[in-house]
PDB file of C-alpha atoms in Angstrom:
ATOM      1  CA  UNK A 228      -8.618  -9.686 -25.334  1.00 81.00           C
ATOM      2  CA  UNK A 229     -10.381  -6.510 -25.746  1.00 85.00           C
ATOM      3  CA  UNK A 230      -9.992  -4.407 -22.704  1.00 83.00           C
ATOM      4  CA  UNK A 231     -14.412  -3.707 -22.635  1.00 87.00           C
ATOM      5  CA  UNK A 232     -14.442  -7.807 -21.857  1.00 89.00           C
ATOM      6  CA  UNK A 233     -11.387  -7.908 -19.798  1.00 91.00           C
ATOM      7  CA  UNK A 234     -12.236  -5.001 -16.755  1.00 86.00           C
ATOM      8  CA  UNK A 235     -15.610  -6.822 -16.354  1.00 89.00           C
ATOM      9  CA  UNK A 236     -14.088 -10.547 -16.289  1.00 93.00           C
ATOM     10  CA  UNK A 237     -11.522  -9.237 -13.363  1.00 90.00           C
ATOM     11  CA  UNK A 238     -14.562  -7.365 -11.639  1.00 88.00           C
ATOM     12  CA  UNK A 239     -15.888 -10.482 -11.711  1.00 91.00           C
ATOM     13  CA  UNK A 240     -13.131 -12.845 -10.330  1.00 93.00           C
ATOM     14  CA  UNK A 241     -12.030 -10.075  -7.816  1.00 91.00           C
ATOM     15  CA  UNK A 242     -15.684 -10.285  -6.225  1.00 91.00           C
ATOM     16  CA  UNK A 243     -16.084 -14.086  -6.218  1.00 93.00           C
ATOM     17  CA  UNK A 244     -12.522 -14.398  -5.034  1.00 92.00           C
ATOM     18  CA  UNK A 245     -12.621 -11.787  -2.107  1.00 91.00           C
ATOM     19  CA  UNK A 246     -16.728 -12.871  -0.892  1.00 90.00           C
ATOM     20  CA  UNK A 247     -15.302 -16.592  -0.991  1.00 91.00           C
ATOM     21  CA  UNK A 248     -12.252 -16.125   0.910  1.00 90.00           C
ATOM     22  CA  UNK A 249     -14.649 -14.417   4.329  1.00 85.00           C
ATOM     23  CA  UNK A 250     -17.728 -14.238   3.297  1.00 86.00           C
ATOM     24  CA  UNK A 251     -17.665 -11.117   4.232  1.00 86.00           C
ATOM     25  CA  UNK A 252     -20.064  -7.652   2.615  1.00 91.00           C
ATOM     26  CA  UNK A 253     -17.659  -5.852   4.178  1.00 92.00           C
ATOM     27  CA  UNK A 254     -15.088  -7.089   2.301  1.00 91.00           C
ATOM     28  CA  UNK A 255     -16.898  -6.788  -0.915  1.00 91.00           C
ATOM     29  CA  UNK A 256     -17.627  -3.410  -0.065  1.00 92.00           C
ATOM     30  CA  UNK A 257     -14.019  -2.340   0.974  1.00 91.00           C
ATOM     31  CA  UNK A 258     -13.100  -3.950  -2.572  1.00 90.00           C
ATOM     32  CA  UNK A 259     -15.704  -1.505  -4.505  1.00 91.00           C
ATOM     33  CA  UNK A 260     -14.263   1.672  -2.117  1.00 92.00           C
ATOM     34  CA  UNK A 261     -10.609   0.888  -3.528  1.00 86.00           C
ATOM     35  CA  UNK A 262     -11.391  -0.089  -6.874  1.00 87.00           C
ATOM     36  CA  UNK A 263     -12.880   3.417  -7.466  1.00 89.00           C
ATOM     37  CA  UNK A 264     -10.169   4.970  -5.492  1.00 85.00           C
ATOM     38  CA  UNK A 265      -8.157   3.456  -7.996  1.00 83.00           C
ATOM     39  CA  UNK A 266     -10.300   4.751 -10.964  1.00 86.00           C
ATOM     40  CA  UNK A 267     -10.616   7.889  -9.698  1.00 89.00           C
ATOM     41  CA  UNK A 268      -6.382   8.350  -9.035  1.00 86.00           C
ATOM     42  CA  UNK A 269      -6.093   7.331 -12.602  1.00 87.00           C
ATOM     43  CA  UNK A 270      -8.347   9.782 -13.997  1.00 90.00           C
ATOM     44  CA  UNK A 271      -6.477  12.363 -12.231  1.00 87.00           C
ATOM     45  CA  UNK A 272      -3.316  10.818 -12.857  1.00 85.00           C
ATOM     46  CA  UNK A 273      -2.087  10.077  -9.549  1.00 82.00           C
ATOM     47  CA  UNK A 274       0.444   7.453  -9.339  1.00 83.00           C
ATOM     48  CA  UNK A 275      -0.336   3.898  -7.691  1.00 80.00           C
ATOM     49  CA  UNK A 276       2.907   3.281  -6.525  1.00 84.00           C
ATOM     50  CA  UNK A 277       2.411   5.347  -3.168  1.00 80.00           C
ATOM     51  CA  UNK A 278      -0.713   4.035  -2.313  1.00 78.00           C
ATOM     52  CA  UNK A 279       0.285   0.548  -2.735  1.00 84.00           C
ATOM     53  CA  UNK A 280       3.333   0.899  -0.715  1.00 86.00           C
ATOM     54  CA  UNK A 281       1.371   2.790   1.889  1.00 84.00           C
ATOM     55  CA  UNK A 282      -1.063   0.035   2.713  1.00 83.00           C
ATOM     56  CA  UNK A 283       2.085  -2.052   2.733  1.00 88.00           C
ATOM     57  CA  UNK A 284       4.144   0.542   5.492  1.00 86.00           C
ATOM     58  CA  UNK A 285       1.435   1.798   7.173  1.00 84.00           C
ATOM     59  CA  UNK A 286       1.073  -0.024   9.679  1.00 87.00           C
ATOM     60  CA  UNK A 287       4.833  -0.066  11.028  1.00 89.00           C
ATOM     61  CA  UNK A 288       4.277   4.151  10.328  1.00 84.00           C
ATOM     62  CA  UNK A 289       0.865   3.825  12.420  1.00 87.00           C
ATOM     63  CA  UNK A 290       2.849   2.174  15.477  1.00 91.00           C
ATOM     64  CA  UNK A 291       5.579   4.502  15.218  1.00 85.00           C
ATOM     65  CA  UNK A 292       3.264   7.732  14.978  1.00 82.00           C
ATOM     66  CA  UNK A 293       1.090   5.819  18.380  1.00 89.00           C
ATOM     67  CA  UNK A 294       4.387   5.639  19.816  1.00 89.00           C
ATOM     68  CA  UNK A 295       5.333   8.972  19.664  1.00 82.00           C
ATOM     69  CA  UNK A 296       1.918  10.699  20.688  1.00 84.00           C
ATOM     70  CA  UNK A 297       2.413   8.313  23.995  1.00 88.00           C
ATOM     71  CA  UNK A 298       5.880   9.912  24.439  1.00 84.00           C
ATOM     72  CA  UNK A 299       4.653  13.532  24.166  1.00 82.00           C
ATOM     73  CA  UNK A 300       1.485  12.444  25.950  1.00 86.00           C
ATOM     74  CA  UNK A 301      -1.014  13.542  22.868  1.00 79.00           C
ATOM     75  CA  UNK A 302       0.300  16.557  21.647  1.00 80.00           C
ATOM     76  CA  UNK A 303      -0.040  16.477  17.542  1.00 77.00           C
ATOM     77  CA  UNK A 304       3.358  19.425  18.028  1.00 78.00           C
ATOM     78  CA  UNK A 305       5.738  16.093  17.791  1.00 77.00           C
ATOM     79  CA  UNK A 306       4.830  16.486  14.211  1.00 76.00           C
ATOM     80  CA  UNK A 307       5.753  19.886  13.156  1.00 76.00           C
ATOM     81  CA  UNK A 308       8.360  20.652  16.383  1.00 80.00           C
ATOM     82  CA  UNK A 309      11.206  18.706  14.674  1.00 80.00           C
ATOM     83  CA  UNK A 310      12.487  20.087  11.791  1.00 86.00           C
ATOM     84  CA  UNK A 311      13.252  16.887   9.990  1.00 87.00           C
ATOM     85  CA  UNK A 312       9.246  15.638  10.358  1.00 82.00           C
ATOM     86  CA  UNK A 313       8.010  19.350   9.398  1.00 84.00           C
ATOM     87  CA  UNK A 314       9.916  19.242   6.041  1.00 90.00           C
ATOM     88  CA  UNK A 315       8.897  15.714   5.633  1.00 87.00           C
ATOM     89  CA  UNK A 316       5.260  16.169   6.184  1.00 86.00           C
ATOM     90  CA  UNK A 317       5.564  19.394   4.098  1.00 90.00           C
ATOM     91  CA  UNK A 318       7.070  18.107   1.274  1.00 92.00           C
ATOM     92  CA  UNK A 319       4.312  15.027   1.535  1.00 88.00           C
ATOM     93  CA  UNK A 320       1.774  17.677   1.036  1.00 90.00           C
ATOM     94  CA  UNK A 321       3.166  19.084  -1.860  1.00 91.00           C
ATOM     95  CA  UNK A 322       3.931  15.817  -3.460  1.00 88.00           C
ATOM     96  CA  UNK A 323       0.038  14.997  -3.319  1.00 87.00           C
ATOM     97  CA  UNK A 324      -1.073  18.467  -4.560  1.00 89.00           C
ATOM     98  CA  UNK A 325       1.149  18.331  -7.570  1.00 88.00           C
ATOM     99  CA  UNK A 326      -1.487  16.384  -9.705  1.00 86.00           C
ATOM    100  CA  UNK A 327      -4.105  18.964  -8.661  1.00 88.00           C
ATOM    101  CA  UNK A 328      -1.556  22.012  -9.429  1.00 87.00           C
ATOM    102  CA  UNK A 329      -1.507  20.599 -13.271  1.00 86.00           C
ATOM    103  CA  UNK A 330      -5.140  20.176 -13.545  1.00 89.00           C
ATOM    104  CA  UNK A 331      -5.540  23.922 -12.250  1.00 89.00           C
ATOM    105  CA  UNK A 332      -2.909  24.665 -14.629  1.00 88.00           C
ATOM    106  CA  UNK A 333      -4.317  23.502 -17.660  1.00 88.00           C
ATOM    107  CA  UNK A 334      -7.917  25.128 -16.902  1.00 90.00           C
ATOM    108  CA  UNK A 335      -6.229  27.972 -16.939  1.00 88.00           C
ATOM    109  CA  UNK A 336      -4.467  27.895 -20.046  1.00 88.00           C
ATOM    110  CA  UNK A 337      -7.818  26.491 -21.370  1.00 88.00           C
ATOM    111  CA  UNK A 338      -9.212  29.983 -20.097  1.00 86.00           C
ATOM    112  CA  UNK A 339      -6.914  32.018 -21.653  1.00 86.00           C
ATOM    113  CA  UNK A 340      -6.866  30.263 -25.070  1.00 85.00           C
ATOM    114  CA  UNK A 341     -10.313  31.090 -25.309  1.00 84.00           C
ATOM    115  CA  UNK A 342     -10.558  35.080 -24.354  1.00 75.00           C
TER     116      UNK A 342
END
């Protein structure tokens, strides 16, 4: 099946099955949001991978960072303080700005092909 018949037909069943399941605009809406999150990572060729096994983690990770603000009674310097969670977040950074680092990188050589 040609793919210009099959992205509408799931569309299609995607919205009937989500609105039938709550009845919910919400939902329907929340399905739109991530469907063009997901267009929009493929155009700029993020992987799905990570996103789909965040929304599967986060909440244990979203307990476990609650937990630890209550130990150190707000303070967002858990984070960074421990060297183990700095490199972690810091290498989580750089792992979602690789994508954008090729895209600057190939405007550039774009720039320089044509002076």
């Amino acid at each position: 099946m040609p793919v210009y018949v099959l992205y509408p037909l799931i569309l299609g069943v995607s919205m009937v099955g989500v609105y039938s399941v709550s009845g919910s605009m919400f939902d329907l809406a929340l399905l739109m949001v991530f469907g063009l999150l997901g267009y929009v990572m493929r155009k700029l060729d993020y992987p799905s991978a990570p996103l789909i096994l965040g929304l599967a983690l986060g909440a244990g990770m979203e307990r476990a960072l609650r937990q630890s603000l209550m130990m150190s009674e707000g303070s967002l310097a858990i984070l960074v303080s421990r060297p183990i969670s700095a490199a972690m977040l810091s290498f989580a950074l750089l792992v979602l700005l690789i994508p954008v680092f090729g895209i600057l990188n190939k405007w550039r050589l774009k720039a320089l092909e044509q002076e």
